[in-house]
Amino acid sequence: MDDGKKVWAPHPTDGFIQGQIVDITSDSITVETFTGSAGNKTIEANYDRVYPSEDDDTKDVDDNCALMYLNEATLLNNVRLRYKRDQIYTYVANILIAVNPYREIKNIYCVDTIRHYKGKSIGVMPPHVFAIADKAYRDMRMLKESQSIIVSGEVGAGKTESTKYVLRYLTQNWGSHAGPIEERILQANPLLEAFGNAKTVRNNNSSRFGKFVEIHFSSQGVVDGGYISHYLLEKSRICVQNREERNYHVFYQMCAGAPAQMKQQLRLGSPDQFHYLRQGCLRDPVLDDAADFGVTEDAMRQLGFRDDERRNIYAIVAGVLHLGNVSFEDDEHNSRGGSVVSNVGSNALSLTSAIFGLENDELRDALTARVMQSKGGVKGTVIKVPLKVYEAMNARDALAKAIYAKLFDSIVRKINDCIPLKSSANYIGVLDIAGFEYFPINSFEQFCINYCNEKLQQFFNERILKDEQRLYEYEGLGLRQVNYSDNQDCIDLIEAKAVGIFDLLDEESKLPRPDPANFTASVHQKYPNHFRLSVPRKSRLKEHRELRTEDGFLVRHFAGAVCYQTAQFIEKNNDALHASLAMLLAEANNAFLRALFTEGSAKAASSAGGGGGDGGVRKGKLTFISIGNKFRTQLGSLMEKLRSTGTSFIRCIKPNQNMVGHKFEGAQILSQLQCSGMASVPASWVREGYRPAHQLLRSTACTNQYLQEARHLHPRMFCKVVKALFKALSKKTFSPPKRRRTSDSDSRRCSSDLESLR
Ligand code: ATP
Ligand code: MG
């Protein structure tokens, strides 16, 4: 790095800006920018934030590994150049970066394109989500090993759309053409989206749950079945939404598109009649709720949901809406306080009771009083404690959330029943789950999702870096260990048995009077000097009250520090209804509703391992079913699955916060690349002065350039690299099977390149 050298310097909005070095001191570099606006002509930055630029910085490459200088800035510039040219996909070796175009790009997903990608090695065709799907399929066939594709990225980055393209590619190319299996797998998406997606400020079709969709194949490589696992549906949305957001799509779809008879039967009117809908916004210009009702209905039919099953589902959705309209007021006749259902709310109460098959009085009682075990007196005596208005509202909301969440579980179960899963040889699983989240206020949901991302990051490190390292050793390169930040300490902090944050939370939750402040204190006491944990940081936002020590804790995640507010952790961690409501539902005349709580919750309770294997119905006792524990268990088995499969990664990138095309916000994109490990992976390779031979052998375009570039290495390193290439080729370890012509020609070309170098 000398004076006059063309470099990238850090920039607050663009991520990096180009310029040339004008001064170098002992600890910083001064760069004069080429395009800087007035007042921003020179930038002084630390050494390690200034990166060399490519000689020709207007030329983009399909694979970042083909760049001369592999660093964050050239990576960002390459992605930027390609985005401007409508090339939204870019590789970093075998990892795909996908920038959301927020508009249709002609022909990139059409049938012809699908055909063109079939059977082609990565690097033969331009980068594409189809190429990743094809690689997964070929690896599955060749290695006889199941595969998984991990799609990650922040809200609105394009995970769900990418997932759908992968599923379409696989089912279209290798569907049986004889049965409806692949059609059913595809139809699961609109159905899941109707019940589990909602309009948010960041994405008008935001998935509020995670999913792992497996497509199973026979030994002949034909689609043979499917299976969907789902994770963490956001329950709070069922009762409360921000002003610009909405509840789950299905509510509006039914209000707008249900047939007149159904609307009449279920007393559905416009969304503004319902408390659970009118807090948020009612319409979205992009969404056509009436037409989407038809899409949901078609999906259910095609999946094989019977008429009565569909009717049952719609009735529960309508019941939840009516339940939300049950309102309360102070009970003036009760000297001990308490509440009664208001006049306005009583109509809603009877509609709810009718739909759910409950006795009106019993529902009213269960909402306005809580059954508890008396402290003194005869052991086991059950008493009724009247609830205050806000407590009754909480009980109502808890009931609505429990019913909707159980309904969602049952829909996923039903979808799985409709898609056969026989004796498959192998599967390809696609994971579509929320990325790292950091909001002004972070609660239990963010804690769970960020924990999940820690686990996925660890897996990514394992697959991309540890495996890489093993390969270095195998190739006899004797390189230094590749350094990467190990996050096991952060995972332990959260999930360790007995001492992890999840277990501390469960411990507090099982007490007769759990208290968020006690829980928070127990976390701080347990970890007074843990590198990953500290007392909450002062909020930078003026409008937010400053957090005190007892209000929460700060966790230093791999992707950044997040301050969690613990006020609602205990409540959000509990999947059990209070006993009166649970007992009521277990006796409902609506058999479908009853089954949701008897079958579903018994399973949930046993898999959660938290309190009560009786589905939360335990007379007179406080019940507790730990959501954190259930998620930890679910995630444990997901990780086990992922570890037993070959893996591909798709990193989705959101180009701007306005959700529009043609807008590349460099700094935000850079931060996403950093969070997803995309910036550090190539950097670590380049630090070691070596790019793994096999990665490049797979990429036709790279081989030649790689060898050219290898000349710049230290002679000893150069010899090692060339030796490794020969070894790889002679052993045919990394050369693809003979059947595939393109790959053989790759190897031949590579051999001749090597010959010429000799
Ligand atoms: P969330 O975490 O909120 O579920 P997500 O990552 O799943 O977000 P998507 O719902 O897949 O995001 O994408 C958001 C929107 O971006 C889509 O509704 C669509 O309008 C647009 N979009 C995503 N991918 C593409 C694409 N490949 N081509 C065109 N538009 C796209
Ligand atoms: Mg999504």
Short mmCIF file of C-alpha atoms and ligand atoms in Angstrom, two decimals, residues 154-161 163 193 197 203 205-209 211 432-434, ligand 2:
data_model
loop_
_atom_site.label_atom_id
_atom_site.label_comp_id
_atom_site.label_asym_id
_atom_site.label_seq_id
_atom_site.Cartn_x
_atom_site.Cartn_y
_atom_site.Cartn_z
CA GLU A 154 -32.76 -10.18 7.26
CA VAL A 155 -36.47 -9.39 7.07
CA GLY A 156 -37.49 -8.82 3.45
CA ALA A 157 -34.17 -9.96 2.00
CA GLY A 158 -35.89 -12.54 -0.21
CA LYS A 159 -35.52 -15.80 1.74
CA THR A 160 -39.04 -17.06 1.15
CA GLU A 161 -38.99 -16.17 -2.55
CA THR A 163 -36.93 -20.93 -1.11
CA GLU A 193 -48.24 -17.88 3.99
CA ASN A 197 -47.29 -14.34 6.97
CA ASN A 203 -42.04 -6.60 4.16
CA ASN A 205 -45.48 -10.57 3.05
CA SER A 206 -43.26 -11.22 6.03
CA SER A 207 -42.96 -14.81 7.29
CA ARG A 208 -43.60 -14.78 11.01
CA PHE A 209 -42.38 -18.35 11.51
CA LYS A 211 -39.60 -23.53 8.28
CA ASP A 432 -36.12 -20.45 5.54
CA ILE A 433 -35.75 -18.85 8.94
CA ALA A 434 -35.43 -15.26 10.16
MG MG B 2 -40.10 -14.88 4.48
#
